[in-house]
DNA sequence: CGGCTGATGATCT
DNA sequence: GATCATCAGCCGG
């Protein structure tokens, strides 16, 4: 049973920077919260990637479709997609309405609800529970239902801030893509063991 | 620890 | 029919 952290405060839309690169950097050290009947899940965001409107690896690059339309909502909305037939991944829309761009949440450091996360993820070290976008969505029970949700509106899924500041932020190329592979659009808290991938990816 | 590989289904061409 | 913003499990060092 994890102890609730009293001072996680909701972020309003005006607290979030506009623009995928700025938002991706800004979300490091912020908190993802999902309130469930069984308890509250919370985790510090430690790894993100920016996907830009003019970026061939962004799902919105070729214009809106049924799948990617949430990326065109005003910044601060959830875009959830299903990948590899198995996983969901959570993004935050990043630009004004009509511009398709977002920030992929790649990893969080679990703060609250660790038992609940394990119920979904199985017995795993705390550092592994939400280490990677698919694991994060599983641990936080994110699914297609949450696609299009306003993360800045009153609701169960939201972004927050806490006292603890972000550590040093590292930058690198993005993981697992085949287009625009050289753009430095991945951000992470340096040295944090909850950052995804092999050790060199969190230095 | 790190590298490799098969699984699995929605989406778009 | 190809592709895919991944992961668990397995094997070698």
Short mmCIF file of C-alpha atoms (C1' of nucleotides) in Angstrom, two decimals:
data_model
loop_
_atom_site.label_atom_id
_atom_site.label_comp_id
_atom_site.label_asym_id
_atom_site.label_seq_id
_atom_site.Cartn_x
_atom_site.Cartn_y
_atom_site.Cartn_z
CA UNK A 1 0.00 0.00 0.00
CA UNK A 2 1.62 3.25 -1.09
CA UNK A 3 1.20 6.46 0.86
CA UNK A 4 -0.74 9.22 -0.92
CA UNK A 5 1.38 12.21 -1.79
CA UNK A 6 -0.63 15.14 -0.52
CA UNK A 7 0.65 17.84 -2.78
CA UNK A 8 -0.03 16.80 -6.35
CA UNK A 9 -1.89 19.72 -7.90
CA UNK A 10 -3.76 19.64 -11.17
CA UNK A 11 -2.25 21.43 -14.13
CA UNK A 12 -4.50 23.75 -16.06
CA UNK A 13 -4.20 24.13 -19.82
CA UNK A 14 -2.55 27.51 -19.28
CA UNK A 15 0.14 25.76 -17.22
CA UNK A 16 1.15 23.66 -20.24
CA UNK A 17 3.40 25.15 -22.90
CA UNK A 18 2.13 25.06 -26.49
CA UNK A 19 4.34 23.18 -28.95
CA UNK A 20 5.48 19.57 -28.91
CA UNK A 21 9.15 20.22 -28.13
CA UNK A 22 8.45 22.65 -25.31
CA UNK A 23 5.70 20.44 -23.90
CA UNK A 24 7.86 17.30 -24.07
CA UNK A 25 10.61 18.98 -22.06
CA UNK A 26 8.15 20.57 -19.65
CA UNK A 27 6.39 17.30 -18.83
CA UNK A 28 9.57 15.74 -17.43
CA UNK A 29 9.13 15.83 -13.65
CA UNK A 30 5.36 16.40 -13.88
CA UNK A 31 2.94 13.76 -12.65
CA UNK A 32 0.41 11.50 -14.38
CA UNK A 33 -2.57 10.64 -12.18
CA UNK A 34 -5.38 8.14 -12.77
CA UNK A 35 -8.08 7.92 -10.12
CA UNK A 36 -9.73 4.51 -10.02
CA UNK A 37 -12.44 3.15 -7.71
CA UNK A 38 -9.78 0.88 -6.19
CA UNK A 39 -7.33 3.71 -5.56
CA UNK A 40 -5.16 6.37 -7.12
CA UNK A 41 -2.33 5.71 -9.55
CA UNK A 42 0.36 8.37 -9.77
CA UNK A 43 3.78 8.53 -11.36
CA UNK A 44 6.45 11.10 -12.16
CA UNK A 45 7.02 11.46 -15.88
CA UNK A 46 10.67 10.69 -16.61
CA UNK A 47 10.76 10.14 -20.40
CA UNK A 48 8.89 11.73 -23.33
CA UNK A 49 9.17 12.12 -27.09
CA UNK A 50 7.92 14.97 -29.27
CA UNK A 51 6.13 14.27 -32.56
CA UNK A 52 5.80 17.36 -34.71
CA UNK A 53 3.32 18.46 -37.33
CA UNK A 54 6.00 18.52 -40.05
CA UNK A 55 7.54 15.23 -38.95
CA UNK A 56 7.08 12.11 -41.12
CA UNK A 57 7.15 9.87 -38.06
CA UNK A 58 4.22 11.71 -36.44
CA UNK A 59 0.92 9.86 -36.79
CA UNK A 60 -0.74 13.11 -37.84
CA UNK A 61 1.73 13.86 -40.64
CA UNK A 62 -0.62 12.89 -43.48
CA UNK A 63 -3.60 14.73 -42.05
CA UNK A 64 -6.47 13.76 -39.77
CA UNK A 65 -7.99 10.27 -39.82
CA UNK A 66 -10.32 8.45 -37.46
CA UNK A 67 -7.34 7.06 -35.58
CA UNK A 68 -5.20 10.17 -35.14
CA UNK A 69 -7.82 12.89 -34.81
CA UNK A 70 -7.10 13.45 -31.11
CA UNK A 71 -3.68 14.80 -32.04
CA UNK A 72 -5.50 17.74 -33.64
CA UNK A 73 -7.31 18.72 -30.43
CA UNK A 74 -6.04 21.71 -28.42
CA UNK A 75 -2.94 20.95 -26.34
CA UNK A 76 -3.57 18.90 -23.23
CA UNK A 77 -5.84 16.21 -24.72
CA UNK A 78 -5.08 12.48 -24.65
CA UNK A 79 -4.25 10.60 -27.85
CA UNK A 80 -4.27 6.86 -27.17
CA UNK A 81 -3.41 4.39 -29.92
CA UNK A 82 -3.07 0.63 -30.16
CA UNK A 83 0.25 -0.73 -31.36
CA UNK A 84 1.74 -4.09 -32.33
CA UNK A 85 -1.59 -5.76 -31.68
CA UNK A 86 -0.88 -5.73 -27.96
CA UNK A 87 -0.17 -2.38 -26.39
CA UNK A 88 -1.65 1.03 -25.91
CA UNK A 89 0.39 4.21 -25.79
CA UNK A 90 -0.56 7.57 -24.29
CA UNK A 91 0.24 10.91 -25.86
CA UNK A 92 -0.63 14.49 -24.96
CA UNK A 93 -1.73 16.72 -27.84
CA UNK A 94 0.65 19.62 -28.11
CA UNK A 95 -0.54 22.38 -30.44
CA UNK A 96 -3.57 24.62 -30.97
CA UNK A 97 -6.72 23.00 -32.40
CA UNK A 98 -6.27 21.86 -35.99
CA UNK A 99 -2.51 21.26 -35.79
CA UNK A 100 -1.60 17.58 -35.40
CA UNK A 101 1.28 17.05 -32.97
CA UNK A 102 1.83 15.35 -29.66
CA UNK A 103 4.07 14.14 -26.88
CA UNK A 104 4.45 10.41 -26.23
CA UNK A 105 4.73 9.53 -22.54
CA UNK A 106 7.41 6.82 -22.56
CA UNK A 107 8.04 6.17 -18.87
CA UNK A 108 7.04 7.22 -15.38
CA UNK A 109 8.45 6.65 -11.93
CA UNK A 110 5.66 5.08 -9.84
CA UNK A 111 4.63 7.14 -6.80
CA UNK A 112 1.23 5.85 -5.70
CA UNK A 113 -0.84 2.75 -6.40
CA UNK A 114 2.08 0.41 -6.83
CA UNK A 115 0.04 -2.62 -5.72
CA UNK A 116 -2.66 -1.70 -8.23
CA UNK A 117 -0.05 -1.39 -10.96
CA UNK A 118 1.31 -4.82 -10.08
CA UNK A 119 -2.18 -6.27 -10.30
CA UNK A 120 -2.06 -5.43 -14.00
CA UNK A 121 1.63 -5.80 -14.69
CA UNK A 122 2.45 -8.77 -12.52
CA UNK A 123 5.27 -8.98 -10.00
CA UNK A 124 7.98 -6.65 -11.25
CA UNK A 125 10.45 -4.26 -9.66
CA UNK A 126 8.91 -0.81 -9.09
CA UNK A 127 11.33 0.64 -11.61
CA UNK A 128 9.98 -1.68 -14.33
CA UNK A 129 6.25 -1.15 -13.77
CA UNK A 130 5.88 1.79 -16.17
CA UNK A 131 9.25 1.70 -17.92
CA UNK A 132 8.30 1.98 -21.59
CA UNK A 133 5.15 3.32 -23.30
CA UNK A 134 3.29 0.00 -23.44
CA UNK A 135 4.07 -0.87 -19.85
CA UNK A 136 3.06 2.63 -18.75
CA UNK A 137 -0.35 2.34 -20.41
CA UNK A 138 -0.86 -1.13 -18.89
CA UNK A 139 0.17 -0.06 -15.38
CA UNK A 140 -2.07 3.03 -15.57
CA UNK A 141 -4.98 1.15 -17.19
CA UNK A 142 -4.99 3.43 -20.19
CA UNK A 143 -7.00 2.18 -23.16
CA UNK A 144 -8.90 3.40 -26.19
CA UNK A 145 -11.62 4.70 -23.84
CA UNK A 146 -9.29 7.53 -22.89
CA UNK A 147 -8.60 8.63 -26.46
CA UNK A 148 -9.72 12.24 -26.91
CA UNK A 149 -10.05 12.93 -23.19
CA UNK A 150 -9.23 16.44 -21.99
CA UNK A 151 -6.48 15.97 -19.40
CA UNK A 152 -7.07 19.51 -18.16
CA UNK A 153 -10.81 19.07 -17.52
CA UNK A 154 -12.22 17.76 -14.24
CA UNK A 155 -11.93 13.99 -14.50
CA UNK A 156 -10.09 10.91 -13.33
CA UNK A 157 -7.11 11.11 -15.65
CA UNK A 158 -5.02 14.24 -15.30
CA UNK A 159 -1.60 15.85 -15.22
CA UNK A 160 -0.20 17.36 -12.05
CA UNK A 161 2.80 18.93 -10.47
CA UNK A 162 4.55 18.23 -7.19
CA UNK A 163 7.26 19.85 -5.08
CA UNK A 164 10.09 17.67 -6.33
CA UNK A 165 11.68 19.33 -9.36
CA UNK A 166 12.94 17.57 -12.46
CA UNK A 167 16.58 16.54 -12.43
CA UNK A 168 18.96 17.19 -15.31
CA UNK A 169 17.23 16.56 -18.60
CA UNK A 170 18.96 14.57 -21.32
CA UNK A 171 18.12 14.69 -25.04
CA UNK A 172 18.52 12.00 -27.69
CA UNK A 173 17.07 10.62 -30.90
CA UNK A 174 13.71 8.86 -30.61
CA UNK A 175 13.27 5.15 -30.02
CA UNK A 176 11.77 2.60 -32.39
CA UNK A 177 11.00 4.79 -35.41
CA UNK A 178 12.17 4.45 -39.01
CA UNK A 179 11.59 7.99 -40.35
CA UNK A 180 13.25 11.23 -39.30
CA UNK A 181 15.45 9.17 -37.04
CA UNK A 182 18.10 11.83 -36.43
CA UNK A 183 15.91 14.48 -34.84
CA UNK A 184 16.77 14.97 -31.13
CA UNK A 185 13.20 14.82 -29.84
CA UNK A 186 13.46 12.38 -26.94
CA UNK A 187 13.76 13.83 -23.42
CA UNK A 188 14.46 12.03 -20.17
CA UNK A 189 15.57 12.61 -16.61
CA UNK A 190 19.23 11.67 -16.59
CA UNK A 191 20.17 8.68 -14.48
CA UNK A 192 16.62 7.83 -13.49
CA UNK A 193 16.28 4.03 -13.33
CA UNK A 194 12.68 4.21 -14.58
CA UNK A 195 13.75 5.48 -18.02
CA UNK A 196 13.14 2.85 -20.72
CA UNK A 197 15.65 0.76 -22.66
CA UNK A 198 19.23 -0.32 -21.97
CA UNK A 199 21.37 1.62 -19.48
CA UNK A 200 23.02 3.81 -22.12
CA UNK A 201 19.58 5.18 -22.94
CA UNK A 202 19.25 6.80 -19.50
CA UNK A 203 22.74 8.28 -19.04
"C1'" DC B 1 23.54 -6.82 -18.60
"C1'" DG B 2 22.48 -6.57 -23.63
"C1'" DG B 3 21.07 -8.35 -28.15
"C1'" DC B 4 17.74 -10.91 -30.74
"C1'" DT B 5 13.14 -12.59 -32.17
"C1'" DG B 6 8.26 -13.90 -32.48
"C1'" DA B 7 3.70 -12.41 -31.27
"C1'" DT B 8 -0.46 -9.98 -32.57
"C1'" DG B 9 -4.35 -6.91 -34.69
"C1'" DA B 10 -5.75 -2.20 -36.18
"C1'" DT B 11 -4.95 0.90 -39.76
"C1'" DC B 12 -3.97 2.50 -44.20
"C1'" DT B 13 -2.26 1.62 -49.00
"C1'" DG C 1 -0.57 -7.07 -47.63
"C1'" DA C 2 2.77 -4.16 -45.23
"C1'" DT C 3 3.70 -1.65 -41.47
"C1'" DC C 4 3.97 -0.63 -36.77
"C1'" DA C 5 6.24 5.49 -31.47
"C1'" DT C 6 6.75 -2.61 -28.15
"C1'" DC C 7 7.63 -6.30 -24.96
"C1'" DA C 8 8.71 -10.82 -22.65
"C1'" DG C 9 11.48 -14.49 -22.89
"C1'" DC C 10 15.53 -16.61 -24.13
"C1'" DC C 11 20.39 -17.04 -24.80
"C1'" DG C 12 25.38 -15.69 -24.49
"C1'" DG C 13 29.05 -13.19 -21.96
#
